[in-house]
Amino acid sequence: MVGRSCDTRRMGDSSWWVGVLTAVTALGASWVTSRGNANGARVQAEVAAHTKEVADARDRRREAYKDLSAQVNALSEVLWRMEVVDQSSSTATRTTIVGEMQAASREAVSRVTKASRDVLLEGPADVAERARELRRLAVNTHLLLIRLVDGTDELRADYNRAYRLFRDHHIRFIEAARNALEVR
């Protein structure tokens, strides 16, 4: 190294630039990291909010489905009393029981209608359609019951068919509701 002198000022200037470059790199890395953390936290919050919305919707649907099924069962308990009518030997007793069934059926159909509307609001479409049809069949069965006098009329066969169809459709509704609530 003959003829070259060591310039310490240049080294000092160079180390200053290295320090500045290191600081800028650290700030940039910190900014990128904080931005990544912020985005990660935002995504995590969005996922958590979506998960809660899905769980809440599922809970509302479950409650609506349970309520409709419970109201259908309550109506069925009224309609099952036709067995008591069949076991009665007195026309007056049969007429009285049918009259009681008609009054109780009116109230029960009203509750089925309200519960079915809750299912219509909560969906999904296939379950809502099953609920709509179940309500229609409940009303139809009720209307046939209203036309009976003592349970032995010629309309009894129509009532029996309507009642069986109503019960079968309740089972189809339960299957559709169960499928809608399945976790996939």
CSV table of C-alpha atoms in Angstrom, one decimal, residues 1-183:
chain,number,residue,atom,x,y,z
A,1,MET,CA,0.0,0.0,0.0
A,2,VAL,CA,2.6,2.4,-1.0
A,3,GLY,CA,1.5,5.8,-2.0
A,4,ARG,CA,-2.0,5.5,-0.6
A,5,SER,CA,-2.9,7.1,2.6
A,6,CYS,CA,-5.6,5.9,4.8
A,7,ASP,CA,-8.4,8.5,4.9
A,8,THR,CA,-10.3,8.1,8.1
A,9,ARG,CA,-12.9,10.7,7.2
A,10,ARG,CA,-14.1,8.7,4.3
A,11,MET,CA,-14.5,5.7,6.6
A,12,GLY,CA,-16.5,7.8,9.0
A,13,ASP,CA,-18.8,9.0,6.3
A,14,SER,CA,-19.2,5.5,5.0
A,15,SER,CA,-20.2,4.2,8.4
A,16,TRP,CA,-22.7,7.0,8.7
A,17,TRP,CA,-24.3,5.9,5.5
A,18,VAL,CA,-24.3,2.3,6.6
A,19,GLY,CA,-26.1,3.4,9.8
A,20,VAL,CA,-28.6,5.4,7.8
A,21,LEU,CA,-29.2,2.5,5.5
A,22,THR,CA,-29.6,0.1,8.4
A,23,ALA,CA,-32.1,2.5,10.1
A,24,VAL,CA,-34.1,2.9,6.9
A,25,THR,CA,-34.2,-0.9,6.4
A,26,ALA,CA,-35.3,-1.4,10.0
A,27,LEU,CA,-38.1,1.2,9.6
A,28,GLY,CA,-39.2,-0.4,6.4
A,29,ALA,CA,-39.2,-3.9,7.9
A,30,SER,CA,-41.1,-2.6,10.9
A,31,TRP,CA,-43.7,-0.9,8.6
A,32,VAL,CA,-44.1,-4.1,6.5
A,33,THR,CA,-44.4,-6.2,9.6
A,34,SER,CA,-47.0,-3.9,11.3
A,35,ARG,CA,-49.0,-3.7,8.0
A,36,GLY,CA,-49.0,-7.4,7.8
A,37,ASN,CA,-50.0,-7.8,11.4
A,38,ALA,CA,-52.8,-5.2,10.9
A,39,ASN,CA,-54.1,-7.0,7.8
A,40,GLY,CA,-53.9,-10.3,9.6
A,41,ALA,CA,-55.8,-8.9,12.6
A,42,ARG,CA,-58.4,-7.4,10.2
A,43,VAL,CA,-58.9,-10.7,8.4
A,44,GLN,CA,-59.1,-12.6,11.7
A,45,ALA,CA,-61.7,-10.2,12.9
A,46,GLU,CA,-63.7,-10.6,9.7
A,47,VAL,CA,-63.5,-14.4,9.9
A,48,ALA,CA,-64.6,-14.3,13.5
A,49,ALA,CA,-67.5,-11.9,12.7
A,50,HIS,CA,-68.6,-14.1,9.8
A,51,THR,CA,-68.4,-17.3,11.9
A,52,LYS,CA,-70.6,-15.6,14.6
A,53,GLU,CA,-73.1,-14.5,12.0
A,54,VAL,CA,-73.3,-18.1,10.6
A,55,ALA,CA,-73.7,-19.5,14.1
A,56,ASP,CA,-76.4,-17.0,15.0
A,57,ALA,CA,-78.3,-17.7,11.7
A,58,ARG,CA,-78.0,-21.4,12.3
A,59,ASP,CA,-79.4,-21.0,15.9
A,60,ARG,CA,-82.3,-18.8,14.7
A,61,ARG,CA,-83.1,-21.4,12.1
A,62,ARG,CA,-82.9,-24.3,14.6
A,63,GLU,CA,-85.3,-22.4,16.9
A,64,ALA,CA,-87.7,-21.6,14.1
A,65,TYR,CA,-87.7,-25.3,12.9
A,66,LYS,CA,-88.1,-26.6,16.5
A,67,ASP,CA,-91.0,-24.2,17.1
A,68,LEU,CA,-92.8,-25.2,13.9
A,69,SER,CA,-92.3,-28.9,14.7
A,70,ALA,CA,-93.6,-28.4,18.2
A,71,GLN,CA,-96.7,-26.5,16.9
A,72,VAL,CA,-97.3,-29.3,14.4
A,73,ASN,CA,-97.1,-31.8,17.1
A,74,ALA,CA,-99.6,-29.8,19.2
A,75,LEU,CA,-102.0,-29.8,16.3
A,76,SER,CA,-101.4,-33.5,15.8
A,77,GLU,CA,-102.3,-34.2,19.4
A,78,VAL,CA,-105.7,-32.5,18.8
A,79,LEU,CA,-106.2,-34.4,15.6
A,80,TRP,CA,-105.2,-37.7,17.2
A,81,ARG,CA,-108.3,-37.4,19.4
A,82,MET,CA,-110.2,-38.9,16.4
A,83,GLU,CA,-109.2,-42.3,17.9
A,84,VAL,CA,-111.3,-41.3,21.0
A,85,VAL,CA,-114.2,-40.5,18.7
A,86,ASP,CA,-113.9,-43.9,17.0
A,87,GLN,CA,-114.0,-45.6,20.4
A,88,SER,CA,-117.2,-43.7,21.5
A,89,SER,CA,-120.5,-45.5,21.0
A,90,SER,CA,-122.7,-42.5,21.6
A,91,THR,CA,-123.4,-40.1,18.8
A,92,ALA,CA,-123.7,-37.3,21.3
A,93,THR,CA,-120.3,-38.0,22.8
A,94,ARG,CA,-118.7,-38.2,19.3
A,95,THR,CA,-120.3,-34.9,18.3
A,96,THR,CA,-119.0,-33.3,21.6
A,97,ILE,CA,-115.5,-34.6,21.1
A,98,VAL,CA,-115.4,-33.5,17.4
A,99,GLY,CA,-116.6,-30.0,18.5
A,100,GLU,CA,-113.8,-29.8,21.1
A,101,MET,CA,-111.3,-30.9,18.5
A,102,GLN,CA,-112.6,-28.3,16.1
A,103,ALA,CA,-112.2,-25.5,18.6
A,104,ALA,CA,-108.7,-26.7,19.7
A,105,SER,CA,-107.7,-27.2,16.1
A,106,ARG,CA,-108.5,-23.5,15.2
A,107,GLU,CA,-106.0,-22.3,17.9
A,108,ALA,CA,-103.4,-24.9,17.0
A,109,VAL,CA,-103.5,-24.1,13.2
A,110,SER,CA,-103.1,-20.4,14.1
A,111,ARG,CA,-99.9,-21.3,16.0
A,112,VAL,CA,-98.7,-23.5,13.1
A,113,THR,CA,-99.2,-20.6,10.7
A,114,LYS,CA,-97.2,-18.2,12.9
A,115,ALA,CA,-94.4,-20.7,13.3
A,116,SER,CA,-94.3,-21.5,9.6
A,117,ARG,CA,-93.9,-17.8,8.8
A,118,ASP,CA,-90.9,-17.7,11.0
A,119,VAL,CA,-89.4,-20.6,9.0
A,120,LEU,CA,-90.2,-18.7,5.8
A,121,LEU,CA,-88.2,-15.8,7.1
A,122,GLU,CA,-85.2,-17.9,8.2
A,123,GLY,CA,-85.1,-20.2,5.2
A,124,PRO,CA,-83.3,-21.6,3.3
A,125,ALA,CA,-85.7,-21.8,0.3
A,126,ASP,CA,-86.3,-25.6,0.3
A,127,VAL,CA,-87.1,-25.7,4.0
A,128,ALA,CA,-89.3,-22.6,3.7
A,129,GLU,CA,-91.2,-24.4,0.9
A,130,ARG,CA,-91.7,-27.4,3.0
A,131,ALA,CA,-93.0,-25.2,5.9
A,132,ARG,CA,-95.3,-23.5,3.5
A,133,GLU,CA,-96.7,-26.8,2.3
A,134,LEU,CA,-96.9,-28.1,5.8
A,135,ARG,CA,-99.0,-25.1,6.8
A,136,ARG,CA,-101.3,-25.5,3.8
A,137,LEU,CA,-101.8,-29.2,4.7
A,138,ALA,CA,-102.6,-28.3,8.3
A,139,VAL,CA,-105.2,-25.7,7.2
A,140,ASN,CA,-106.7,-28.3,4.8
A,141,THR,CA,-106.9,-30.9,7.5
A,142,HIS,CA,-108.5,-28.4,9.9
A,143,LEU,CA,-111.1,-27.4,7.3
A,144,LEU,CA,-112.0,-31.0,6.7
A,145,LEU,CA,-112.3,-31.5,10.5
A,146,ILE,CA,-114.6,-28.5,10.7
A,147,ARG,CA,-116.9,-30.1,8.2
A,148,LEU,CA,-117.3,-33.3,10.3
A,149,VAL,CA,-120.3,-33.6,12.6
A,150,ASP,CA,-119.7,-36.8,14.6
A,151,GLY,CA,-116.6,-38.3,12.9
A,152,THR,CA,-118.6,-41.0,11.1
A,153,ASP,CA,-119.7,-38.9,8.1
A,154,GLU,CA,-118.8,-39.7,4.6
A,155,LEU,CA,-116.2,-36.8,4.8
A,156,ARG,CA,-114.2,-38.9,7.3
A,157,ALA,CA,-112.2,-40.7,4.6
A,158,ASP,CA,-111.2,-37.3,3.1
A,159,TYR,CA,-110.2,-36.1,6.6
A,160,ASN,CA,-108.1,-39.3,7.2
A,161,ARG,CA,-106.3,-38.9,3.9
A,162,ALA,CA,-105.6,-35.2,4.6
A,163,TYR,CA,-104.3,-36.1,8.1
A,164,ARG,CA,-102.0,-38.8,6.8
A,165,LEU,CA,-100.6,-36.5,4.2
A,166,PHE,CA,-100.1,-33.8,6.8
A,167,ARG,CA,-98.2,-36.2,9.1
A,168,ASP,CA,-96.1,-37.5,6.2
A,169,HIS,CA,-95.2,-34.0,5.2
A,170,HIS,CA,-94.2,-33.2,8.7
A,171,ILE,CA,-91.6,-35.9,8.5
A,172,ARG,CA,-90.4,-34.5,5.1
A,173,PHE,CA,-90.1,-31.1,6.8
A,174,ILE,CA,-88.0,-32.5,9.6
A,175,GLU,CA,-85.7,-34.2,7.1
A,176,ALA,CA,-85.2,-30.9,5.2
A,177,ALA,CA,-84.6,-29.0,8.4
A,178,ARG,CA,-82.1,-31.5,9.6
A,179,ASN,CA,-80.2,-31.3,6.2
A,180,ALA,CA,-80.3,-27.5,6.4
A,181,LEU,CA,-78.7,-27.6,9.8
A,182,GLU,CA,-76.0,-30.1,9.0
A,183,VAL,CA,-72.5,-28.7,9.4
